[in-house]
mmCIF file of C-alpha atoms in Angstrom:
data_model
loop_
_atom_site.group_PDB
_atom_site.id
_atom_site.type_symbol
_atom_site.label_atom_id
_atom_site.label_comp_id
_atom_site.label_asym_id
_atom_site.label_seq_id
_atom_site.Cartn_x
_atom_site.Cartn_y
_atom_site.Cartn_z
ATOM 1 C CA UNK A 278 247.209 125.709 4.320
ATOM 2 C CA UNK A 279 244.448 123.001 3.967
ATOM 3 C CA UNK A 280 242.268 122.486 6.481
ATOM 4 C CA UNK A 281 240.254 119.020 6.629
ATOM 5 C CA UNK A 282 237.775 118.866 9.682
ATOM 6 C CA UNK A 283 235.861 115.516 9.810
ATOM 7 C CA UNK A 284 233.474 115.958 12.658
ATOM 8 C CA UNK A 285 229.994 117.819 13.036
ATOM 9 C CA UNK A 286 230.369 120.735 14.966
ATOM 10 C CA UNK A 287 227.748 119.506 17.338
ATOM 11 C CA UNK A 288 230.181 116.561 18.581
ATOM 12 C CA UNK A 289 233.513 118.223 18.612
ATOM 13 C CA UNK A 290 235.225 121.389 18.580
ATOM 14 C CA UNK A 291 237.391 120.615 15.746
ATOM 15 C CA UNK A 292 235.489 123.244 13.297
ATOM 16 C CA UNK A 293 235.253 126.034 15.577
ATOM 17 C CA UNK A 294 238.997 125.745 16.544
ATOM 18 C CA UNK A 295 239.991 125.268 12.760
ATOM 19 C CA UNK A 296 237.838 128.187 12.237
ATOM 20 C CA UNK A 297 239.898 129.627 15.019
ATOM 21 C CA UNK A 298 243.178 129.535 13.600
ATOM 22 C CA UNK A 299 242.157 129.504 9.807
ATOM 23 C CA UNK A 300 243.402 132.487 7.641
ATOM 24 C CA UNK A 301 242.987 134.451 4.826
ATOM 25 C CA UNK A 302 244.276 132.485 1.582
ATOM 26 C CA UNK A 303 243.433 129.173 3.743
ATOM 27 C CA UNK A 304 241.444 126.366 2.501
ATOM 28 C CA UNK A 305 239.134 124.382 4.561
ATOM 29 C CA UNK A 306 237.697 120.771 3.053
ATOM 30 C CA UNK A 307 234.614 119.355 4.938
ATOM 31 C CA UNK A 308 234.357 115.516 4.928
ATOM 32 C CA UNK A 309 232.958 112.749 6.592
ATOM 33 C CA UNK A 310 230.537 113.833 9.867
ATOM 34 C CA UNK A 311 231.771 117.562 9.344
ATOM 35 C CA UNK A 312 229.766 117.187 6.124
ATOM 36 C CA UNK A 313 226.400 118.595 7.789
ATOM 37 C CA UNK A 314 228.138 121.641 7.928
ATOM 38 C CA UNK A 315 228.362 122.408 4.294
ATOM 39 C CA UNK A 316 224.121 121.985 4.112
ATOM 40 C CA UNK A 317 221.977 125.583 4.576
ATOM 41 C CA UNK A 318 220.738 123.906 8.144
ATOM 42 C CA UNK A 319 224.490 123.894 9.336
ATOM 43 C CA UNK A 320 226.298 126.666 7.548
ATOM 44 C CA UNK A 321 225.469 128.749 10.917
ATOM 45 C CA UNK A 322 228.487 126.962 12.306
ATOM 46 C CA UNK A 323 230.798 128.959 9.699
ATOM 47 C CA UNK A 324 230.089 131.827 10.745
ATOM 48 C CA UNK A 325 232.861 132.273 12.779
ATOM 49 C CA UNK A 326 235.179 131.381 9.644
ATOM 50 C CA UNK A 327 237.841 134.906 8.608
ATOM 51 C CA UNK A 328 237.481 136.383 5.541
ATOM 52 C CA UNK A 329 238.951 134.697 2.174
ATOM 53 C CA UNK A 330 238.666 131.205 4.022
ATOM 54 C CA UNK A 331 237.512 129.297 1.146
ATOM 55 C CA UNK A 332 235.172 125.855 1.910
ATOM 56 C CA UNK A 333 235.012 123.151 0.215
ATOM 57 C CA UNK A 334 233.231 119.834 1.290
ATOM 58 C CA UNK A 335 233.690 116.261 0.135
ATOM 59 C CA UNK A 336 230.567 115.125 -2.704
ATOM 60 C CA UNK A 337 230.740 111.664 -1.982
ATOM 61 C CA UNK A 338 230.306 112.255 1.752
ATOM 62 C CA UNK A 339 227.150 114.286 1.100
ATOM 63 C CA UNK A 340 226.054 111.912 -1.045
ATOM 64 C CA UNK A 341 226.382 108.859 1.538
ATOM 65 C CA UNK A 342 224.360 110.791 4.242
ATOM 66 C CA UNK A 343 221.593 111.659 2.005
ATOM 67 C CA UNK A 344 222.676 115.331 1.263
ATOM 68 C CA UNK A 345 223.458 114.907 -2.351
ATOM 69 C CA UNK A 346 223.239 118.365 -4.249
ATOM 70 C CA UNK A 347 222.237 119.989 -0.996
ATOM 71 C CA UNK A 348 225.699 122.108 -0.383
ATOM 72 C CA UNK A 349 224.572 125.279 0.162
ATOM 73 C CA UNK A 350 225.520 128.334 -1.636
ATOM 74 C CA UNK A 351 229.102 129.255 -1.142
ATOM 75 C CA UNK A 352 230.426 126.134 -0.577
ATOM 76 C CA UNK A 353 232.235 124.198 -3.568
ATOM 77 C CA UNK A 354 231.565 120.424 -3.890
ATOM 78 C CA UNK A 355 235.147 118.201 -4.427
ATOM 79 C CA UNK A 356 235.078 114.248 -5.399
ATOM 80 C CA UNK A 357 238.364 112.812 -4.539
ATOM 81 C CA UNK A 358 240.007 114.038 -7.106
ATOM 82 C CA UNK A 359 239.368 117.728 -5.937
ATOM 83 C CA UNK A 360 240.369 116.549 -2.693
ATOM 84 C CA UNK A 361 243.364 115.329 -4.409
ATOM 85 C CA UNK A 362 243.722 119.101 -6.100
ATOM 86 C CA UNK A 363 243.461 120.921 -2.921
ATOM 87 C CA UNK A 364 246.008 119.096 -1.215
ATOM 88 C CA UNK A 365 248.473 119.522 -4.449
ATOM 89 C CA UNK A 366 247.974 123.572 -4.309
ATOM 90 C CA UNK A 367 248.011 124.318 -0.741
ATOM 91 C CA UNK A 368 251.638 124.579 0.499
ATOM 92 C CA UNK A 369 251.006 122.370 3.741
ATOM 93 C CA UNK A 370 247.663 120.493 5.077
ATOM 94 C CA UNK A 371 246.364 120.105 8.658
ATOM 95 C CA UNK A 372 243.742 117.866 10.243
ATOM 96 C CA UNK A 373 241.680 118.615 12.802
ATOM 97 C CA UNK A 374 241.507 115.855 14.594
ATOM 98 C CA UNK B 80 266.962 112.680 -1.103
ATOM 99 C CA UNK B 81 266.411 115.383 1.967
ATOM 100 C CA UNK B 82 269.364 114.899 3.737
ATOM 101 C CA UNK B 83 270.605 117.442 5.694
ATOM 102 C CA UNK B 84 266.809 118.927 5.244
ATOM 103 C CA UNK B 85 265.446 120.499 8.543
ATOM 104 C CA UNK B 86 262.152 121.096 8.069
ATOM 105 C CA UNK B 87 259.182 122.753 10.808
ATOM 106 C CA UNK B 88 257.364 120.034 12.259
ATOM 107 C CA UNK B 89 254.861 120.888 14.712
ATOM 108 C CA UNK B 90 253.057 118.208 16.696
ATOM 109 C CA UNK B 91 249.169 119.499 17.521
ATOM 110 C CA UNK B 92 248.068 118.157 21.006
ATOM 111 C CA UNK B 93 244.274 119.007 21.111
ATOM 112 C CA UNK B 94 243.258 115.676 23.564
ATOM 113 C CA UNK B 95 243.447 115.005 26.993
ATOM 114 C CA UNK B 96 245.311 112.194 28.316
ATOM 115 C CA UNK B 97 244.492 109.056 29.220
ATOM 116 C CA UNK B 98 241.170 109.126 28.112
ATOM 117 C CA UNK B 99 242.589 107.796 25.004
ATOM 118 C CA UNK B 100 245.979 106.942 23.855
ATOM 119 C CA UNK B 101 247.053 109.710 21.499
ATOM 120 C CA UNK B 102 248.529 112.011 23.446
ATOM 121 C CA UNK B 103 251.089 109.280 24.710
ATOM 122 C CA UNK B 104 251.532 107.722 21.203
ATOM 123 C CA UNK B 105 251.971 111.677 19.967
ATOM 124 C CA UNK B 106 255.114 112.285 22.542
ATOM 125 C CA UNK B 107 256.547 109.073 21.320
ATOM 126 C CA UNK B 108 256.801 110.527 17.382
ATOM 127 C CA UNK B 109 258.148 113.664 19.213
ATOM 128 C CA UNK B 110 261.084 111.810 20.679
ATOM 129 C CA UNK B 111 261.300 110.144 17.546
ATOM 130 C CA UNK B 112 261.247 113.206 15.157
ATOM 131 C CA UNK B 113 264.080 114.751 17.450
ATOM 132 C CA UNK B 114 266.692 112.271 16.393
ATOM 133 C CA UNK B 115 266.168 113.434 13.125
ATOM 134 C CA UNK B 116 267.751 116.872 13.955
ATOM 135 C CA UNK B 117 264.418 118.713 12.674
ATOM 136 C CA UNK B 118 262.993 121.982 13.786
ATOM 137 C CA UNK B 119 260.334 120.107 16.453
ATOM 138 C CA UNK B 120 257.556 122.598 17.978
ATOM 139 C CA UNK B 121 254.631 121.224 20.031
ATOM 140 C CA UNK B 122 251.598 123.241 20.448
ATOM 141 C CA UNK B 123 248.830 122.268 22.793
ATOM 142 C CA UNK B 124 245.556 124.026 22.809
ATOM 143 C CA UNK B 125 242.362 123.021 23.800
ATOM 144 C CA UNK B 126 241.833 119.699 25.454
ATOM 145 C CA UNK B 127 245.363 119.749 25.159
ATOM 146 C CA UNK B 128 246.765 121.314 27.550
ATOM 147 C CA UNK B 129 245.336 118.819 29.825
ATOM 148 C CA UNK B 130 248.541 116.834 28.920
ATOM 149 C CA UNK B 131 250.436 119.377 30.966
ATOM 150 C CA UNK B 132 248.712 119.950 34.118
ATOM 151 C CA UNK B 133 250.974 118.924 37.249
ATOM 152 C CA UNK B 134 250.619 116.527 39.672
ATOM 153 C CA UNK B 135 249.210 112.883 37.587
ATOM 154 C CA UNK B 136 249.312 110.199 38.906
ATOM 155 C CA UNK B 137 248.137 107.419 37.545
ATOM 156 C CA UNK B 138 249.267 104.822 40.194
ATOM 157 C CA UNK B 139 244.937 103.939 40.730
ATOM 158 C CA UNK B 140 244.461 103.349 37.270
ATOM 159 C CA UNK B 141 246.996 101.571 36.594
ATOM 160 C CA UNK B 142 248.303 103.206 33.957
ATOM 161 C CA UNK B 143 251.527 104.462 32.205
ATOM 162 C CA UNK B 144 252.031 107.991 33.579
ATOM 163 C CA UNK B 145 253.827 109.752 30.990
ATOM 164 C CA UNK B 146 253.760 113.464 32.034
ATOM 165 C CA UNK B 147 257.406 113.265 33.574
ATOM 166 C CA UNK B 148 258.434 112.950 29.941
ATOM 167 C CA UNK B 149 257.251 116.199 29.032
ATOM 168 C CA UNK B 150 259.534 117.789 31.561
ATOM 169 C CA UNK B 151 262.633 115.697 29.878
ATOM 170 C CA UNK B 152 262.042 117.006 26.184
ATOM 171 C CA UNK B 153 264.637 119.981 26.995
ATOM 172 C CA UNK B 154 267.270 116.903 27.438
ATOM 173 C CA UNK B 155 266.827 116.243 23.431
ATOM 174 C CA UNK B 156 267.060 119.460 22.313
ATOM 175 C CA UNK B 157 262.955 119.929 21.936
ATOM 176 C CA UNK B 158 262.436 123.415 23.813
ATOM 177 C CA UNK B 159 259.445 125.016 21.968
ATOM 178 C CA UNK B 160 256.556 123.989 23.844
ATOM 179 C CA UNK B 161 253.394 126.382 22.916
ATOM 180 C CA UNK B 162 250.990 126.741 24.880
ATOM 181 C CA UNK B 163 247.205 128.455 23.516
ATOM 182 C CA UNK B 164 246.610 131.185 26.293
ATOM 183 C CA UNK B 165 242.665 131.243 25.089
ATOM 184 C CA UNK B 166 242.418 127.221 25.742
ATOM 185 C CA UNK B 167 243.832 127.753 29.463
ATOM 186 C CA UNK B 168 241.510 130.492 30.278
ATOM 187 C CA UNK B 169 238.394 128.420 28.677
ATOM 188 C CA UNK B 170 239.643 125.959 31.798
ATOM 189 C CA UNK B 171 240.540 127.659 34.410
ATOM 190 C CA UNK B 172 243.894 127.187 34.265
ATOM 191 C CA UNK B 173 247.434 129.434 34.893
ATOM 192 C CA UNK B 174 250.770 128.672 33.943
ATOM 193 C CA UNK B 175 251.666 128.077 37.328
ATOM 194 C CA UNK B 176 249.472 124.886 37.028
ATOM 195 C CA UNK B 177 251.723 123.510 34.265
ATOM 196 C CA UNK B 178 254.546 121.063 34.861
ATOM 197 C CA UNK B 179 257.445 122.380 32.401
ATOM 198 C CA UNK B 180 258.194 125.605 31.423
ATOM 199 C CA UNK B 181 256.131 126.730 28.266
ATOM 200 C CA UNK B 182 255.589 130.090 25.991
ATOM 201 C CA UNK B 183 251.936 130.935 26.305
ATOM 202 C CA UNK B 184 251.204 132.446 23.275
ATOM 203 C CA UNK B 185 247.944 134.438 22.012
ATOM 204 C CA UNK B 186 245.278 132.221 19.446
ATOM 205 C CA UNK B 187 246.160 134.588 17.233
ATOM 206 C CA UNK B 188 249.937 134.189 17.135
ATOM 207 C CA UNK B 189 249.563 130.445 17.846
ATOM 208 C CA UNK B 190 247.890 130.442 14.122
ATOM 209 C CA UNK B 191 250.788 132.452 12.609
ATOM 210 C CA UNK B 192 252.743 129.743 14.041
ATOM 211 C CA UNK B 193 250.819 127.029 12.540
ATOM 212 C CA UNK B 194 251.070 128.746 9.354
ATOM 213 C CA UNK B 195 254.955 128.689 8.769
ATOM 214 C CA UNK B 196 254.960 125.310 9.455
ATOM 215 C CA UNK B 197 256.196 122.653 6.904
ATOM 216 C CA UNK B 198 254.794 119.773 8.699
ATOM 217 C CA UNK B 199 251.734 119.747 11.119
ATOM 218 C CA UNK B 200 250.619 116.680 12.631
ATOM 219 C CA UNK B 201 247.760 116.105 15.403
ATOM 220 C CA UNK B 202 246.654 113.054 16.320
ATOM 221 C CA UNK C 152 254.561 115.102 -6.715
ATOM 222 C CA UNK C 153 254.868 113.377 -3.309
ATOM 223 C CA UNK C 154 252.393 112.647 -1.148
ATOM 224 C CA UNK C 155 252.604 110.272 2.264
ATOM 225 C CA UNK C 156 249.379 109.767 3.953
ATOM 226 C CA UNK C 157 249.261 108.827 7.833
ATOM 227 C CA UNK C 158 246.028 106.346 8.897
ATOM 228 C CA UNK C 159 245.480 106.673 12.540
ATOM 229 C CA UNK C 160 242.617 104.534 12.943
ATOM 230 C CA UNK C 161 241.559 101.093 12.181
ATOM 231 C CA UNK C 162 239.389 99.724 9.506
ATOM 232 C CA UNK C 163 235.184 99.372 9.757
ATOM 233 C CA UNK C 164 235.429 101.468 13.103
ATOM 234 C CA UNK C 165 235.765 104.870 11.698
ATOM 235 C CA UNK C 166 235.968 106.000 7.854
ATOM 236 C CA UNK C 167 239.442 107.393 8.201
ATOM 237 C CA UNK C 168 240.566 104.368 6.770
ATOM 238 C CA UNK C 169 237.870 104.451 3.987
ATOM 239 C CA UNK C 170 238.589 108.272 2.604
ATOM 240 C CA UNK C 171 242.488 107.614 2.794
ATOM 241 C CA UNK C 172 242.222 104.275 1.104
ATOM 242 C CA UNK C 173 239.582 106.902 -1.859
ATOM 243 C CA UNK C 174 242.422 109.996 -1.754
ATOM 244 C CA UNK C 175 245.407 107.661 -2.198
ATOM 245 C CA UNK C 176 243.384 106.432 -5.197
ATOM 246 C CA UNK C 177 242.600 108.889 -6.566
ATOM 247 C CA UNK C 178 246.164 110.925 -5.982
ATOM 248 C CA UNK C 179 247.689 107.797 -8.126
ATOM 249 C CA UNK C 180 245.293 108.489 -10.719
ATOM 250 C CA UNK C 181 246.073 111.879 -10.981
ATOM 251 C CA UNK C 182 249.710 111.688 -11.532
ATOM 252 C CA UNK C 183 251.313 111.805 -8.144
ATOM 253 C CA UNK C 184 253.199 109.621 -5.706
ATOM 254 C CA UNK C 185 251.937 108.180 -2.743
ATOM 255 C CA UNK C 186 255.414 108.207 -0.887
ATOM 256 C CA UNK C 187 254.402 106.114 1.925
ATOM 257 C CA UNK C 188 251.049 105.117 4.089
ATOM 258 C CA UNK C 189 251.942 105.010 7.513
ATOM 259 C CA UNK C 190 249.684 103.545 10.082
ATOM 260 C CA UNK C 191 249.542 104.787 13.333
ATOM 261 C CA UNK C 192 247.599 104.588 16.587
ATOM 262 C CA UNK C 193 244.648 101.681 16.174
ATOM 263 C CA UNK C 194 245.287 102.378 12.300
ATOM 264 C CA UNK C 195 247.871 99.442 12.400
ATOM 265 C CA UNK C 196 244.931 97.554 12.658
ATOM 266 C CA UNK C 197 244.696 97.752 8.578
ATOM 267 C CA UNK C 198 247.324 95.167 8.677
ATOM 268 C CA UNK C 199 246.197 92.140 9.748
ATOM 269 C CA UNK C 200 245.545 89.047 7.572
ATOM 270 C CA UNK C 201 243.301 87.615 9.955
ATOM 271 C CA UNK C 202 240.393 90.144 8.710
ATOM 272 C CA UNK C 203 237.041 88.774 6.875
ATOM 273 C CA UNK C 204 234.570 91.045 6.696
ATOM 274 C CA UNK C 205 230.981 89.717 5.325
ATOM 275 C CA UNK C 206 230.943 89.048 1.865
ATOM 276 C CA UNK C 207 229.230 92.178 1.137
ATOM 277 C CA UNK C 208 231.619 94.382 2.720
ATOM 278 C CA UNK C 209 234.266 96.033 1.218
ATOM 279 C CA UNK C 210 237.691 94.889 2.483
ATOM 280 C CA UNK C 211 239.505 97.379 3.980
ATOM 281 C CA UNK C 212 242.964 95.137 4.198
ATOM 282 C CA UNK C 213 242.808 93.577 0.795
ATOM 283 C CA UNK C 214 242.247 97.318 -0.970
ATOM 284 C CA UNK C 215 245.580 98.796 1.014
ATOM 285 C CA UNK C 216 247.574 95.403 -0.020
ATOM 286 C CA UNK C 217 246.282 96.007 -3.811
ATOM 287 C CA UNK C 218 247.898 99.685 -3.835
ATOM 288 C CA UNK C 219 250.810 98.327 -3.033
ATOM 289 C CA UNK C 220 251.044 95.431 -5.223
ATOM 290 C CA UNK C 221 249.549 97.145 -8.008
ATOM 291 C CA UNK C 222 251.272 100.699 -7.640
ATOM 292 C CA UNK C 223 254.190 99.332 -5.086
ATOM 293 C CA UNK C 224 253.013 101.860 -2.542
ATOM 294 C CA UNK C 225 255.010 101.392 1.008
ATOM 295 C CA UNK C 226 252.556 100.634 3.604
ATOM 296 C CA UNK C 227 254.434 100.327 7.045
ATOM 297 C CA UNK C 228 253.009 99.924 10.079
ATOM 298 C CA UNK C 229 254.407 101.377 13.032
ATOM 299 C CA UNK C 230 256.385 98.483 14.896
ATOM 300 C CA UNK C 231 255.594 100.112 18.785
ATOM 301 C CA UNK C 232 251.883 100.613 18.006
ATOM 302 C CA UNK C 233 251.449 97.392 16.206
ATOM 303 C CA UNK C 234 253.242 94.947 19.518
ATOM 304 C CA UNK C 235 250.923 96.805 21.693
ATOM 305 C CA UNK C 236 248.182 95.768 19.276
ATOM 306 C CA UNK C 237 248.937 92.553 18.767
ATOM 307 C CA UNK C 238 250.080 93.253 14.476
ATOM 308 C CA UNK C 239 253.199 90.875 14.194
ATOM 309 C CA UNK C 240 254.525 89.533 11.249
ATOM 310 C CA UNK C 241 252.777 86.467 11.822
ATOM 311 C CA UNK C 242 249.556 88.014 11.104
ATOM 312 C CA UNK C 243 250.729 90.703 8.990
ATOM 313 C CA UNK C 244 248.937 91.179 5.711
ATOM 314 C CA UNK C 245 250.871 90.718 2.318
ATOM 315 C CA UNK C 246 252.036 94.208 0.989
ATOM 316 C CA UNK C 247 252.703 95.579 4.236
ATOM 317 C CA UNK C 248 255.825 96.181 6.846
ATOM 318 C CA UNK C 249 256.360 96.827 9.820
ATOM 319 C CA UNK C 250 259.022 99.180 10.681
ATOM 320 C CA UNK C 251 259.466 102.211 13.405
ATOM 321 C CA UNK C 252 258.510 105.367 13.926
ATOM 322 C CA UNK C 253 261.520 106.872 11.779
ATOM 323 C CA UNK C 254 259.464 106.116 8.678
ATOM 324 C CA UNK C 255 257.129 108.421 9.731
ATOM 325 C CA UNK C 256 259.520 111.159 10.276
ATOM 326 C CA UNK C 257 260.974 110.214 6.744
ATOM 327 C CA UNK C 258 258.417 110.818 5.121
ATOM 328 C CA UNK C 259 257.751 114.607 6.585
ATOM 329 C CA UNK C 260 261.003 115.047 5.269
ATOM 330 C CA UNK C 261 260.797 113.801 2.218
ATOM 331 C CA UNK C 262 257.195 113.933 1.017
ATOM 332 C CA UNK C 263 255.796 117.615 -0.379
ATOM 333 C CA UNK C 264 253.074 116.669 1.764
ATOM 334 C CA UNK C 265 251.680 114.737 4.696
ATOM 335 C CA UNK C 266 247.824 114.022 4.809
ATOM 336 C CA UNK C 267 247.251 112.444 8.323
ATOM 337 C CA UNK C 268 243.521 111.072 8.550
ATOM 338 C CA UNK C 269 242.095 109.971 11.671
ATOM 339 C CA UNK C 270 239.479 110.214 13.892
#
């Protein structure tokens, strides 16, 4: 399963009920507002994510807010295309919306 | 093509109603998605389970109140209703409180649920 | 392989409608098909011709209308949500349709995936 959460975790509760019901094996993409989450000031917000939950987080989104090349460590950068890639190799995809 | 494919389509109810129109427009793909003769579960956690709490009435506001439909799902065939045990707890709520029968079912098994899914949509 | 995408808010408002417009893109380019964009909710609000954004904006309508008329992706735009909305034909953009709700089901069916983006 893909995960895509789109909010900040300080607006919504989208991440921490993804988080929630993520699982091992699970991929979870970070675009849009839940971008902040992917930088070293937001990563706390993660914390509650289970083990072999990998994250991801949309470039171009970073980029837009000013957070270019700030992902912090652990967290793999996708352009579209990845986005694109993630979708293709996970066997279903949910929003959090 | 797919037919005579049934595939697992759960609908994800994680708003409130009437605050904003999705949990309506969500009930009316439900209906929908039942004429298709698919496997149709609807889960509702958090906000959610707003959706089912009894006794709306929207007659002041003046607007549509949809809840009865919830209670007529059973009449097309749609009979798994989830309900996130954690997300009635965080509010307060019991079953009692809820206006159509529903599993309550653990966070934990609610995500093994969502997992063997082939279709999940939340609006 | 298949892909449908579901757009369940309108254009400029939120940037649902901007990152499907960039993953349909870029799913084209990669090789796959983009089995269907439906549009949902306020989404159906991608499909009317009477937009005009400032010239330095992009243009949210015009880019879904050139996916279909370049790659012949089916854009339909949910026929309930759209009356509400005011989306008739009258002011429905070129490249789209509107049709019902059963498209959407259609595509769960027969797309490998559904992406729904929203707010």
């Amino acid at each position: 399963m893909l995960h895509i959460v789109n909010k900040s975790p300080t607006e919504r509760n989208a991440l921490a009920s993804c988080l929630a019901h993520a699982k091992a094996g699970h991929a979870l993409l970070l675009i849009e507002d839940a971008v902040y989450v992917a930088t070293a000031g937001g990563k706390a917000a993660l914390a509650a994510a289970p083990a072999g939950l990998a994250v991801y987080v949309l470039s171009p989104d970073l980029q837009a807010r000013g957070l270019g090349g700030k992902a912090a460590e652990g967290i793999k950068e996708v352009d579209y295309k990845g986005f694109v890639e993630l979708v293709a190799a996970q066997p279903r995809v949910q929003s959090w919306l | 093509m797919s037919e005579g494919t049934v595939k697992k389509f759960m609908f994800v109810n994680r708003k409130a109603p009437y605050g904003s129109v999705y949990a309506l427009e969500s009930l009316e793909v439900v209906l929908i998605t039942a004429a298709f003769d698919q496997d149709v579960s609807l889960a509702f956690l958090d906000d959610g389970v707003y959706q089912l709490v009894k006794g709306q009435d929207t007659k002041a506001v003046g607007m549509k109140n949809f809840s009865p439909t919830y209670r007529a799902l059973e009449g097309y065939d749609i009979e798994k209703l989830y309900v996130e045990r954690e997300s009635l707890e965080a509010r307060g709520l019991t079953e009692e409180q809820l206006l159509v029968d529903v599993q309550v079912l653990s966070q934990a098994d609610m995500a093994s649920l969502m997992a063997e899914q082939d279709v999940v949509l939340s609006f | 392989m298949k892909i449908a995408v579901l757009v369940n808010e309108g254009p400029y408002q939120h940037q649902s409608a901007d990152t499907a417009w960039n993953f349909c893109k870029a799913a084209i380019e990669a090789g796959h098909e983009i089995q269907r964009v439906f549009f949902y909710h306020d989404g159906v609000n991608n499909a009317t011709k009477l937009t005009e954004p400032p010239q330095d904006d992009r243009h949210i309508v015009n880019r879904w209308a050139s996916l279909n008329k370049e790659h012949g992706v089916d854009l339909v735009v949910c026929v309930a949500a759209a009356m509400r909305r005011g989306i008739v034909e009258a002011n429905l953009a070129e490249g789209f349709r509107i049709s019902g709700l059963g498209q959407l089901v259609e595509s769960g069916i027969q797309a490998d995936r559904v992406v729904t983006f929203g707010d």
